[in-house]
Tab-separated table of C-alpha atoms in Angstrom:
chain	number	residue	atom	x	y	z
R	1041	MET	CA	42.350	-1.430	4.280
R	1042	ALA	CA	42.002	0.876	7.261
R	1043	ARG	CA	38.478	0.751	8.590
R	1044	SER	CA	36.789	4.046	9.449
R	1045	PHE	CA	33.351	2.616	10.262
R	1046	ASP	CA	32.103	-0.391	12.156
R	1047	VAL	CA	28.668	-0.500	10.546
R	1048	VAL	CA	27.525	0.824	7.181
R	1049	VAL	CA	23.778	1.184	6.600
R	1050	LEU	CA	22.763	1.426	2.946
R	1051	GLY	CA	19.434	3.237	2.562
R	1052	ALA	CA	18.076	6.075	4.706
R	1053	GLY	CA	14.378	5.397	4.982
R	1054	LEU	CA	12.711	4.408	8.241
R	1055	ALA	CA	14.537	1.074	8.518
R	1056	GLY	CA	17.910	2.649	7.746
R	1057	HIS	CA	17.463	5.423	10.294
R	1058	CYS	CA	16.394	2.967	12.998
R	1059	ALA	CA	19.340	0.678	12.210
R	1060	ALA	CA	21.844	3.549	12.253
R	1061	LEU	CA	20.540	4.987	15.527
R	1062	GLU	CA	20.444	1.606	17.249
R	1063	ALA	CA	23.969	0.716	16.095
R	1064	ALA	CA	25.282	4.088	17.272
R	1065	GLU	CA	23.534	3.721	20.624
R	1066	ALA	CA	25.348	0.380	20.947
R	1067	GLY	CA	28.661	2.216	20.534
R	1068	ALA	CA	29.394	1.549	16.864
R	1069	ARG	CA	30.807	4.058	14.394
R	1070	VAL	CA	28.200	4.223	11.644
R	1071	MET	CA	27.978	5.465	8.073
R	1072	LEU	CA	24.432	5.982	6.780
R	1073	VAL	CA	24.388	6.097	2.971
R	1074	ASP	CA	21.474	7.254	0.812
R	1075	LYS	CA	21.352	7.956	-2.896
R	1076	ALA	CA	18.182	10.080	-2.801
R	1077	GLN	CA	18.146	13.861	-2.629
R	1078	GLN	CA	16.395	13.749	0.732
R	1079	PRO	CA	16.228	11.011	3.360
R	1080	GLY	CA	13.021	9.127	3.938
R	1081	GLY	CA	12.659	6.699	1.054
R	1082	SER	CA	9.241	5.100	0.553
R	1083	THR	CA	8.288	6.009	4.112
R	1084	LEU	CA	7.540	9.515	2.866
R	1085	LEU	CA	5.089	8.079	0.319
R	1086	SER	CA	3.342	5.810	2.795
R	1087	SER	CA	0.119	6.463	4.682
R	1088	GLY	CA	2.215	6.731	7.858
R	1089	THR	CA	0.522	3.991	9.893
R	1090	PHE	CA	2.150	1.530	12.278
R	1091	ALA	CA	0.532	-1.718	13.407
R	1092	PHE	CA	1.040	-2.062	17.175
R	1093	ALA	CA	-1.003	-3.891	19.801
R	1094	ALA	CA	-1.886	-3.316	23.450
R	1095	THR	CA	-0.585	0.256	23.446
R	1096	ALA	CA	-1.518	3.255	25.548
R	1097	LEU	CA	-3.352	4.735	22.525
R	1098	GLN	CA	-5.568	1.671	22.288
R	1099	ARG	CA	-6.288	1.657	26.002
R	1100	GLU	CA	-7.229	5.336	25.894
R	1101	ALA	CA	-9.616	4.584	23.008
R	1102	GLY	CA	-11.153	1.635	24.851
R	1103	VAL	CA	-9.865	-0.902	22.317
R	1104	GLU	CA	-8.980	-4.318	23.688
R	1105	ASP	CA	-6.053	-5.857	21.839
R	1106	SER	CA	-3.146	-8.177	22.587
R	1107	PRO	CA	0.140	-9.281	20.998
R	1108	GLU	CA	-1.388	-12.728	20.469
R	1109	ARG	CA	-4.302	-11.228	18.534
R	1110	LEU	CA	-1.880	-9.148	16.488
R	1111	ARG	CA	0.115	-12.268	15.628
R	1112	ALA	CA	-3.044	-14.136	14.577
R	1113	ASP	CA	-4.146	-11.251	12.358
R	1114	LEU	CA	-0.707	-10.984	10.742
R	1115	LEU	CA	-0.657	-14.707	10.007
R	1116	LYS	CA	-4.161	-14.567	8.553
R	1117	ALA	CA	-3.281	-11.547	6.418
R	1118	SER	CA	-0.278	-13.442	5.040
R	1119	GLY	CA	-2.466	-16.310	3.874
R	1120	GLN	CA	-0.648	-18.530	6.387
R	1121	GLN	CA	2.533	-17.963	4.342
R	1122	ALA	CA	4.564	-15.772	6.719
R	1123	ASP	CA	7.639	-17.097	8.511
R	1124	PRO	CA	6.367	-17.842	12.055
R	1125	SER	CA	9.710	-16.884	13.607
R	1126	LEU	CA	9.604	-13.404	12.034
R	1127	LEU	CA	5.994	-12.897	13.113
R	1128	GLN	CA	6.909	-13.884	16.650
R	1129	LEU	CA	9.879	-11.516	16.604
R	1130	TYR	CA	7.641	-8.651	15.459
R	1131	VAL	CA	5.128	-9.390	18.201
R	1132	GLU	CA	7.828	-9.629	20.888
R	1133	ARG	CA	9.437	-6.308	19.993
R	1134	GLN	CA	6.514	-4.175	18.781
R	1135	GLY	CA	5.512	-2.757	22.162
R	1136	GLU	CA	8.962	-1.503	23.076
R	1137	THR	CA	9.485	-0.151	19.550
R	1138	PHE	CA	6.323	1.933	19.867
R	1139	GLU	CA	7.791	3.533	23.005
R	1140	TRP	CA	11.265	3.785	21.421
R	1141	LEU	CA	9.841	5.797	18.529
R	1142	ARG	CA	7.873	8.066	20.865
R	1143	GLY	CA	11.030	8.601	22.882
R	1144	ARG	CA	12.785	9.823	19.757
R	1145	GLY	CA	10.218	12.420	18.816
R	1146	VAL	CA	7.751	10.468	16.658
R	1147	GLU	CA	4.204	11.754	17.189
R	1148	PHE	CA	1.317	9.286	17.013
R	1149	LEU	CA	-2.162	10.588	16.283
R	1150	GLN	CA	-5.723	9.287	16.624
R	1151	LEU	CA	-6.129	5.506	16.497
R	1152	ALA	CA	-7.750	4.077	13.346
R	1153	LEU	CA	-8.957	0.865	11.720
R	1154	SER	CA	-7.338	-0.272	8.501
R	1155	SER	CA	-6.820	-3.266	6.247
R	1156	SER	CA	-6.677	-6.802	7.755
R	1157	MET	CA	-7.153	-5.605	11.349
R	1158	SER	CA	-9.723	-7.334	13.552
R	1159	VAL	CA	-9.649	-4.298	15.873
R	1160	PRO	CA	-8.417	-0.714	15.359
R	1161	ARG	CA	-4.629	-0.880	15.781
R	1162	SER	CA	-3.471	1.512	13.099
R	1163	HIS	CA	-1.260	4.056	14.876
R	1164	PRO	CA	-1.150	6.988	12.433
R	1165	THR	CA	1.674	9.454	12.014
R	1166	LEU	CA	2.611	12.126	9.533
R	1167	PRO	CA	5.429	10.497	7.498
R	1168	ALA	CA	7.348	13.741	7.084
R	1169	GLN	CA	7.265	14.291	10.852
R	1170	VAL	CA	8.524	10.751	11.515
R	1171	MET	CA	11.499	11.118	9.214
R	1172	ALA	CA	12.284	14.663	10.345
R	1173	ALA	CA	12.378	13.552	13.991
R	1174	LEU	CA	14.611	10.556	13.311
R	1175	HIS	CA	16.883	12.411	10.897
R	1176	GLU	CA	17.401	15.144	13.468
R	1177	ARG	CA	18.601	12.420	15.854
R	1178	VAL	CA	20.898	11.016	13.176
R	1179	ARG	CA	22.513	14.380	12.462
R	1180	ALA	CA	22.963	15.062	16.171
R	1181	GLU	CA	24.607	11.681	16.837
R	1182	PRO	CA	28.424	12.066	16.665
R	1183	ARG	CA	28.899	8.368	15.907
R	1184	ILE	CA	26.872	8.597	12.668
R	1185	ASP	CA	28.246	9.996	9.406
R	1186	TYR	CA	25.362	10.663	7.013
R	1187	ARG	CA	26.204	10.565	3.289
R	1188	GLY	CA	23.404	11.717	0.994
R	1189	GLN	CA	23.127	11.625	-2.801
R	1190	THR	CA	25.593	8.783	-3.157
R	1191	GLN	CA	25.376	5.027	-3.289
R	1192	ALA	CA	27.185	1.714	-3.042
R	1193	SER	CA	28.043	-0.302	-6.125
R	1194	ARG	CA	28.976	-3.819	-4.950
R	1195	LEU	CA	29.453	-5.672	-1.676
R	1196	LEU	CA	32.965	-6.848	-0.834
R	1197	ARG	CA	33.529	-10.354	0.458
R	1198	GLU	CA	36.579	-12.147	1.800
R	1199	GLY	CA	36.036	-15.850	2.203
R	1200	SER	CA	32.659	-16.273	3.903
R	1201	ARG	CA	32.449	-12.732	5.259
R	1202	VAL	CA	31.198	-9.420	3.913
R	1203	VAL	CA	33.916	-6.881	4.682
R	1204	GLY	CA	32.658	-3.684	3.061
R	1205	PHE	CA	31.450	-2.271	-0.234
R	1206	SER	CA	32.742	-0.445	-3.285
R	1207	TRP	CA	31.751	3.033	-4.435
R	1208	PRO	CA	30.736	3.626	-8.077
R	1209	ASP	CA	34.171	5.140	-8.771
R	1210	GLY	CA	35.882	1.899	-7.731
R	1211	ARG	CA	37.052	2.917	-4.264
R	1212	ASN	CA	36.546	0.330	-1.555
R	1213	GLU	CA	34.975	1.132	1.829
R	1214	PRO	CA	35.701	-1.441	4.533
R	1215	ALA	CA	33.221	-2.169	7.323
R	1216	ALA	CA	32.759	-4.894	9.880
R	1217	ALA	CA	29.058	-5.180	9.022
R	1218	ILE	CA	26.641	-3.976	6.349
R	1219	VAL	CA	22.909	-3.377	6.832
R	1220	LEU	CA	20.884	-3.355	3.616
R	1221	ALA	CA	17.876	-1.030	3.978
R	1222	THR	CA	17.581	-0.085	0.317
R	1223	GLY	CA	13.839	-0.674	-0.058
R	1224	GLY	CA	12.094	-2.558	-2.824
R	1225	PHE	CA	12.177	-2.552	-6.620
R	1226	SER	CA	8.864	-0.973	-7.614
R	1227	ARG	CA	10.769	1.313	-10.008
R	1228	ASN	CA	12.674	-1.484	-11.755
R	1229	PRO	CA	10.612	-2.649	-14.779
R	1230	GLY	CA	13.011	-5.528	-15.441
R	1231	LEU	CA	12.674	-7.060	-11.983
R	1232	LEU	CA	8.911	-6.517	-11.960
R	1233	ALA	CA	8.595	-8.233	-15.333
R	1234	ARG	CA	10.652	-11.150	-14.016
R	1235	PHE	CA	8.847	-11.657	-10.710
R	1236	ALA	CA	5.401	-10.065	-11.156
R	1237	PRO	CA	4.421	-9.862	-14.834
R	1238	ARG	CA	0.725	-9.640	-13.872
R	1239	LEU	CA	1.413	-6.114	-12.567
R	1240	SER	CA	2.238	-4.803	-16.026
R	1241	GLN	CA	-0.916	-2.620	-15.963
R	1242	ALA	CA	-0.293	-1.300	-12.460
R	1243	LEU	CA	0.825	2.260	-11.880
R	1244	ALA	CA	4.487	2.613	-10.853
R	1245	VAL	CA	4.295	4.853	-7.780
R	1246	GLY	CA	7.059	3.734	-5.415
R	1247	GLY	CA	10.032	5.823	-4.402
R	1248	GLN	CA	12.183	6.879	-7.357
R	1249	ALA	CA	15.227	5.287	-5.704
R	1250	ASN	CA	13.566	1.885	-5.302
R	1251	VAL	CA	15.228	-0.036	-8.115
R	1252	GLY	CA	16.424	-3.061	-6.162
R	1253	GLU	CA	20.187	-2.513	-5.844
R	1254	GLY	CA	20.218	-4.133	-2.419
R	1255	HIS	CA	18.465	-7.223	-3.743
R	1256	LEU	CA	20.987	-7.508	-6.575
R	1257	MET	CA	24.052	-6.931	-4.376
R	1258	ALA	CA	22.945	-9.635	-1.947
R	1259	TRP	CA	21.735	-11.943	-4.713
R	1260	ALA	CA	25.241	-11.793	-6.219
R	1261	LEU	CA	26.546	-13.302	-2.961
R	1262	GLY	CA	24.040	-16.149	-3.002
R	1263	ALA	CA	21.349	-14.630	-0.798
R	1264	ASP	CA	18.061	-16.506	-0.773
R	1265	LEU	CA	14.947	-14.699	-2.000
R	1266	VAL	CA	11.479	-15.325	-0.548
R	1267	ASP	CA	7.910	-14.117	-1.151
R	1268	MET	CA	8.749	-13.206	-4.744
R	1269	ALA	CA	5.574	-14.942	-5.950
R	1270	TRP	CA	3.410	-12.799	-3.658
R	1271	ILE	CA	4.201	-9.321	-4.985
R	1272	ASN	CA	0.914	-7.417	-4.965
R	1273	GLY	CA	-0.217	-4.027	-6.085
R	1274	THR	CA	-1.933	-1.554	-3.778
R	1275	PHE	CA	-5.536	-0.580	-4.451
R	1276	GLY	CA	-6.540	3.055	-4.054
R	1277	MET	CA	-3.736	4.930	-5.844
R	1278	SER	CA	-5.029	8.143	-7.369
R	1279	LEU	CA	-5.381	8.724	-11.101
R	1280	ASN	CA	-4.379	12.364	-10.957
R	1281	ARG	CA	-5.408	13.157	-14.526
R	1282	TYR	CA	-8.282	10.741	-15.036
R	1283	PRO	CA	-9.266	9.506	-17.612
R	1284	LYS	CA	-5.529	9.276	-18.285
R	1285	ARG	CA	-3.856	6.430	-16.379
R	1286	THR	CA	-0.370	7.901	-16.608
R	1287	LEU	CA	1.373	10.302	-14.272
R	1288	GLU	CA	2.942	13.465	-15.605
R	1289	PRO	CA	6.245	14.877	-14.313
R	1290	GLY	CA	5.623	16.380	-10.903
R	1291	ASP	CA	2.529	14.279	-10.218
R	1292	GLU	CA	2.441	12.369	-6.956
R	1293	SER	CA	-0.155	9.624	-6.792
R	1294	ILE	CA	-1.704	9.369	-3.330
R	1295	LEU	CA	-3.321	6.443	-1.539
R	1296	LEU	CA	-6.923	6.925	-0.398
R	1297	LEU	CA	-8.953	4.204	1.327
R	1298	ALA	CA	-12.466	5.474	1.952
R	1299	ILE	CA	-13.606	1.849	1.556
R	1300	TYR	CA	-12.696	1.172	5.190
R	1301	ARG	CA	-15.048	3.945	6.285
R	1302	GLY	CA	-17.933	2.597	4.231
R	1303	ALA	CA	-17.311	3.571	0.591
R	1304	ILE	CA	-18.011	1.085	-2.172
R	1305	ALA	CA	-15.784	0.358	-5.174
R	1306	VAL	CA	-17.212	0.272	-8.698
R	1307	ASN	CA	-15.680	-0.273	-12.140
R	1308	LEU	CA	-16.125	1.578	-15.423
R	1309	LYS	CA	-19.493	-0.106	-15.825
R	1310	GLY	CA	-20.642	1.489	-12.577
R	1311	GLU	CA	-20.878	-1.931	-10.941
R	1312	ARG	CA	-19.317	-3.270	-7.744
R	1313	PHE	CA	-16.741	-6.037	-8.172
R	1314	VAL	CA	-15.566	-6.933	-4.659
R	1315	ASP	CA	-16.254	-7.102	-0.933
R	1316	GLU	CA	-14.662	-3.780	0.022
R	1317	SER	CA	-13.762	-4.976	3.527
R	1318	ARG	CA	-11.020	-7.209	2.123
R	1319	SER	CA	-7.318	-6.336	2.145
R	1320	TYR	CA	-6.489	-3.577	-0.312
R	1321	LYS	CA	-3.796	-5.873	-1.700
R	1322	GLN	CA	-6.456	-8.437	-2.667
R	1323	ILE	CA	-8.737	-5.708	-3.996
R	1324	GLY	CA	-5.763	-4.418	-5.978
R	1325	GLU	CA	-5.474	-7.708	-7.844
R	1326	LEU	CA	-9.188	-7.694	-8.685
R	1327	CYS	CA	-8.975	-4.084	-9.827
R	1328	LEU	CA	-6.401	-5.079	-12.453
R	1329	ASP	CA	-9.011	-7.451	-13.907
R	1330	GLN	CA	-11.553	-4.640	-14.390
R	1331	PRO	CA	-11.926	-2.710	-17.674
R	1332	SER	CA	-8.822	-0.528	-18.149
R	1333	ALA	CA	-7.788	-1.530	-14.576
R	1334	VAL	CA	-9.754	1.478	-13.295
R	1335	ALA	CA	-12.033	1.700	-10.249
R	1336	PHE	CA	-13.929	4.376	-8.334
R	1337	GLN	CA	-14.553	4.707	-4.608
R	1338	VAL	CA	-18.053	6.123	-4.062
R	1339	PHE	CA	-19.176	7.610	-0.745
R	1340	ASP	CA	-21.334	10.295	0.834
R	1341	GLN	CA	-21.048	13.262	3.166
R	1342	LYS	CA	-21.070	11.316	6.435
R	1343	ILE	CA	-17.955	9.471	5.280
R	1344	MET	CA	-16.375	12.720	4.107
R	1345	ASP	CA	-16.991	14.074	7.610
R	1346	GLN	CA	-14.610	11.389	8.927
R	1347	SER	CA	-11.682	12.900	7.010
R	1348	VAL	CA	-8.516	13.241	9.115
R	1349	ALA	CA	-5.002	14.423	8.334
R	1350	ALA	CA	-3.446	11.138	9.435
R	1351	PRO	CA	-3.295	8.497	8.248
R	1352	THR	CA	-3.080	10.242	4.909
R	1353	SER	CA	-5.158	7.441	3.358
R	1354	ASN	CA	-8.123	8.933	5.255
R	1355	ASP	CA	-7.451	12.557	4.311
R	1356	TYR	CA	-10.397	12.970	1.941
R	1357	ARG	CA	-10.563	16.758	2.236
R	1358	SER	CA	-6.992	17.169	1.045
R	1359	ALA	CA	-7.746	14.916	-1.931
R	1360	LEU	CA	-10.809	17.048	-2.726
R	1361	ASP	CA	-8.739	20.231	-2.544
R	1362	LYS	CA	-6.213	18.709	-4.970
R	1363	GLY	CA	-8.952	17.845	-7.447
R	1364	LEU	CA	-8.498	14.089	-7.018
R	1365	LEU	CA	-12.065	13.682	-5.740
R	1366	ARG	CA	-15.165	14.759	-7.665
R	1367	THR	CA	-18.388	15.744	-5.933
R	1368	ALA	CA	-22.036	16.277	-6.909
R	1369	ALA	CA	-25.433	16.738	-5.303
R	1370	SER	CA	-26.864	13.556	-6.829
R	1371	LEU	CA	-25.552	10.133	-7.805
R	1372	GLU	CA	-26.541	10.757	-11.435
R	1373	ASP	CA	-24.515	13.974	-11.573
R	1374	LEU	CA	-21.651	12.223	-9.776
R	1375	ALA	CA	-21.566	9.513	-12.453
R	1376	ALA	CA	-21.501	12.150	-15.176
R	1377	GLU	CA	-18.444	13.752	-13.532
R	1378	VAL	CA	-16.321	10.718	-14.486
R	1379	GLY	CA	-18.187	9.350	-17.491
R	1380	LEU	CA	-20.109	6.505	-15.839
R	1381	ASP	CA	-23.667	5.564	-16.750
R	1382	PRO	CA	-25.849	7.530	-14.296
R	1383	GLN	CA	-28.643	4.980	-14.060
R	1384	THR	CA	-26.265	2.073	-13.487
R	1385	LEU	CA	-24.432	3.834	-10.684
R	1386	ARG	CA	-27.708	4.776	-8.996
R	1387	ALA	CA	-28.953	1.179	-9.297
R	1388	THR	CA	-25.690	-0.132	-7.814
R	1389	VAL	CA	-25.899	2.163	-4.801
R	1390	GLU	CA	-29.625	1.512	-4.307
R	1391	ARG	CA	-29.096	-2.266	-4.317
R	1392	TYR	CA	-26.270	-1.947	-1.794
R	1393	ASN	CA	-28.334	0.326	0.454
R	1394	ALA	CA	-31.369	-1.962	0.249
R	1395	ASP	CA	-29.254	-4.945	1.332
R	1396	LEU	CA	-27.884	-3.067	4.331
R	1397	ALA	CA	-31.305	-1.754	5.308
R	1398	SER	CA	-32.953	-5.175	5.160
R	1399	ALA	CA	-30.198	-7.540	6.328
R	1400	GLY	CA	-27.334	-5.390	7.603
R	1401	ALA	CA	-25.033	-6.966	5.025
R	1402	ASP	CA	-24.400	-6.987	1.291
R	1403	SER	CA	-25.919	-9.933	-0.602
R	1404	GLN	CA	-23.823	-9.504	-3.744
R	1405	PHE	CA	-20.294	-9.994	-2.409
R	1406	GLY	CA	-20.934	-10.729	1.263
R	1407	ARG	CA	-19.664	-7.507	2.782
R	1408	SER	CA	-20.703	-7.428	6.443
R	1409	SER	CA	-18.100	-5.125	8.005
R	1410	LEU	CA	-16.021	-2.038	7.329
R	1411	GLY	CA	-12.849	-4.073	7.398
R	1412	SER	CA	-11.843	-7.594	8.502
R	1413	GLY	CA	-14.916	-8.108	10.662
R	1414	TRP	CA	-14.779	-4.736	12.445
R	1415	GLY	CA	-17.488	-2.077	12.133
R	1416	GLN	CA	-20.878	-1.999	10.471
R	1417	PRO	CA	-21.250	-0.967	6.797
R	1418	VAL	CA	-23.194	2.249	6.310
R	1419	LEU	CA	-25.774	3.456	3.818
R	1420	ILE	CA	-24.544	5.758	1.072
R	1421	ASP	CA	-27.437	8.180	1.183
R	1422	GLN	CA	-26.386	11.600	2.452
R	1423	ALA	CA	-25.704	14.236	-0.222
R	1424	PRO	CA	-23.427	15.552	-1.474
R	1425	PHE	CA	-21.745	12.467	-2.910
R	1426	TYR	CA	-18.097	11.885	-3.764
R	1427	ILE	CA	-16.226	9.725	-6.272
R	1428	TYR	CA	-12.521	8.951	-6.396
R	1429	PRO	CA	-10.951	7.589	-9.624
R	1430	CYS	CA	-8.190	5.177	-8.678
R	1431	THR	CA	-6.252	2.125	-9.725
R	1432	THR	CA	-3.749	-0.413	-8.478
R	1433	GLY	CA	-0.214	0.845	-8.041
R	1434	VAL	CA	3.092	-0.788	-7.229
R	1435	LEU	CA	3.945	1.234	-4.164
R	1436	SER	CA	6.055	-1.422	-2.453
R	1437	THR	CA	7.220	-4.934	-3.287
R	1438	TYR	CA	7.389	-6.419	0.261
R	1439	CYS	CA	9.537	-9.383	-0.722
R	1440	GLY	CA	13.195	-10.173	-1.007
R	1441	LEU	CA	16.022	-11.363	1.195
R	1442	ARG	CA	15.540	-14.222	3.607
R	1443	VAL	CA	16.756	-13.365	7.101
R	1444	ASP	CA	16.941	-15.052	10.490
R	1445	ARG	CA	15.861	-13.631	13.836
R	1446	GLN	CA	19.098	-11.630	14.062
R	1447	MET	CA	18.331	-10.050	10.664
R	1448	ARG	CA	21.332	-11.826	9.154
R	1449	VAL	CA	20.869	-12.428	5.444
R	1450	VAL	CA	20.653	-16.154	4.726
R	1451	ASP	CA	21.996	-17.763	1.551
R	1452	VAL	CA	20.453	-20.478	-0.622
R	1453	TYR	CA	22.143	-23.155	1.504
R	1454	ASP	CA	20.422	-21.868	4.636
R	1455	GLU	CA	23.621	-20.372	6.029
R	1456	PRO	CA	23.960	-16.773	7.246
R	1457	ILE	CA	26.173	-14.514	5.144
R	1458	VAL	CA	28.492	-13.258	7.866
R	1459	GLY	CA	28.547	-9.483	8.138
R	1460	LEU	CA	25.414	-8.883	6.076
R	1461	TYR	CA	22.106	-7.791	7.625
R	1462	ALA	CA	18.858	-6.485	6.161
R	1463	ALA	CA	15.807	-4.510	7.327
R	1464	GLY	CA	12.719	-2.853	5.919
R	1465	GLU	CA	11.037	-3.469	2.594
R	1466	ILE	CA	13.968	-5.507	1.273
R	1467	VAL	CA	13.228	-8.264	3.805
R	1468	GLY	CA	11.094	-11.158	2.588
R	1469	GLY	CA	9.267	-13.833	4.529
R	1470	PHE	CA	7.182	-11.556	6.726
R	1471	HIS	CA	4.156	-10.483	4.648
R	1472	GLY	CA	3.585	-13.675	2.681
R	1473	ALA	CA	0.580	-13.578	0.360
R	1474	GLY	CA	-1.122	-10.567	1.950
R	1475	TYR	CA	-0.623	-7.487	4.027
R	1476	MET	CA	-1.860	-5.765	7.158
R	1477	SER	CA	-1.798	-1.979	7.026
R	1478	GLY	CA	0.933	-0.562	9.213
R	1479	SER	CA	2.950	-3.763	9.345
R	1480	ALA	CA	5.446	-2.474	6.760
R	1481	LEU	CA	6.423	0.580	8.811
R	1482	GLY	CA	6.231	-1.516	11.972
R	1483	LYS	CA	8.549	-4.086	10.424
R	1484	ALA	CA	10.933	-1.374	9.204
R	1485	ALA	CA	11.300	0.086	12.698
R	1486	ILE	CA	11.429	-3.218	14.611
R	1487	PHE	CA	13.728	-5.089	12.242
R	1488	GLY	CA	15.831	-1.983	11.601
R	1489	ARG	CA	16.576	-1.696	15.313
R	1490	ILE	CA	17.453	-5.388	15.556
R	1491	ALA	CA	19.698	-5.258	12.462
R	1492	GLY	CA	21.566	-2.217	13.777
R	1493	ARG	CA	22.084	-3.732	17.225
R	1494	GLN	CA	23.253	-7.085	15.838
R	1495	ALA	CA	25.570	-5.440	13.307
R	1496	ALA	CA	27.159	-3.377	16.088
R	1497	ALA	CA	27.638	-6.496	18.203
R	1498	LEU	CA	29.408	-8.253	15.318
R	1499	ALA	CA	31.623	-5.224	14.750
R	1500	HIS	CA	32.658	-5.266	18.400
R	1501	ARG	CA	33.484	-8.991	18.240
R	1502	ARG	CA	35.585	-8.438	15.154
């Protein structure tokens, strides 16, 4: 077969765009394929944060951080389960990737603290701006042919090498290298039931295109799968039509994390059930154990005053405007807004406030920080008050194909599948049993660039 492209990238989210741009900058002829109506994938549904360390934004904010501290936090967040070589690769390349993204039009906003960070290192963006900037680069690059609203069917292999893919109509498309950037499988009930049956009550909120085709195509060639046992839901996904737990057509569940600014989380009984400074992945699991798998984030005006447009998980005002937050002048009236017992909610908040006032920490669950040891919890005492009905949602799966440091997909015999690379959410081995906010987008950009560069190098050798 005559080959028109050196590298084919399947999936046009953040990882796919970074892979395509890097491969093209290395001189390869690239096809970027996406089945969705618009490029962006799950990146557009994310909070838009990147986890970087020792950046200019941190220095300007007076935050002392280092790559070594970032690595330690990532390992801790993973429950010591992450592949050390992938963590080291992330740490080695994260600084230059931050500058690479800025050089390609990505705008970073005010530094923030988020889940599993020992210091503020969340570098917020507006997801739509990120993808618009990178897609503009893709469309302007003559070496990249973007194909939207179409998809691959199967990978083609000759001997030990991947040599292309087939279209759904049976036509074959040859390529020297394939990069899988097809995301996760949060929208595939069959795969979720197989690998994460405990998430049966979780809300399905990932990208509509995330059904796991990349996993299946690579799995068919013997690719190894890792981190499948650690699939976690995400706490803080909005219940748009509470008390209903289902989403109607056109609804878009958002992620809101007022807990890391000082909010508490209560269940349908009006009682706290967790140390809110923990990872929102861990809180997500505990939320599923609560009555009806429903929780409420409760906070006051001084936390509302910290609302910002980015990361979107801290955009409380927008959530209020959309009717996803309820507000009242008293805690009793706030409880009545969502059907909680008024006296129980008041007692819960009063106990929490009394603990903070007397000891600076919570005696019930041991909360002593805003998040991962950073920041002091605050009293919830300034009216008006706010309450946010939420649940655990499967936004991303963060598990999948085992890769090496070149982003080559590795098979069950620990051998690279020649010509096959992966990047983004489809890559397993990095997050392990937990998750640091911003590491998913960071991983997508860093590993996407590496996959694209390595795929281009293989194409040139061939």
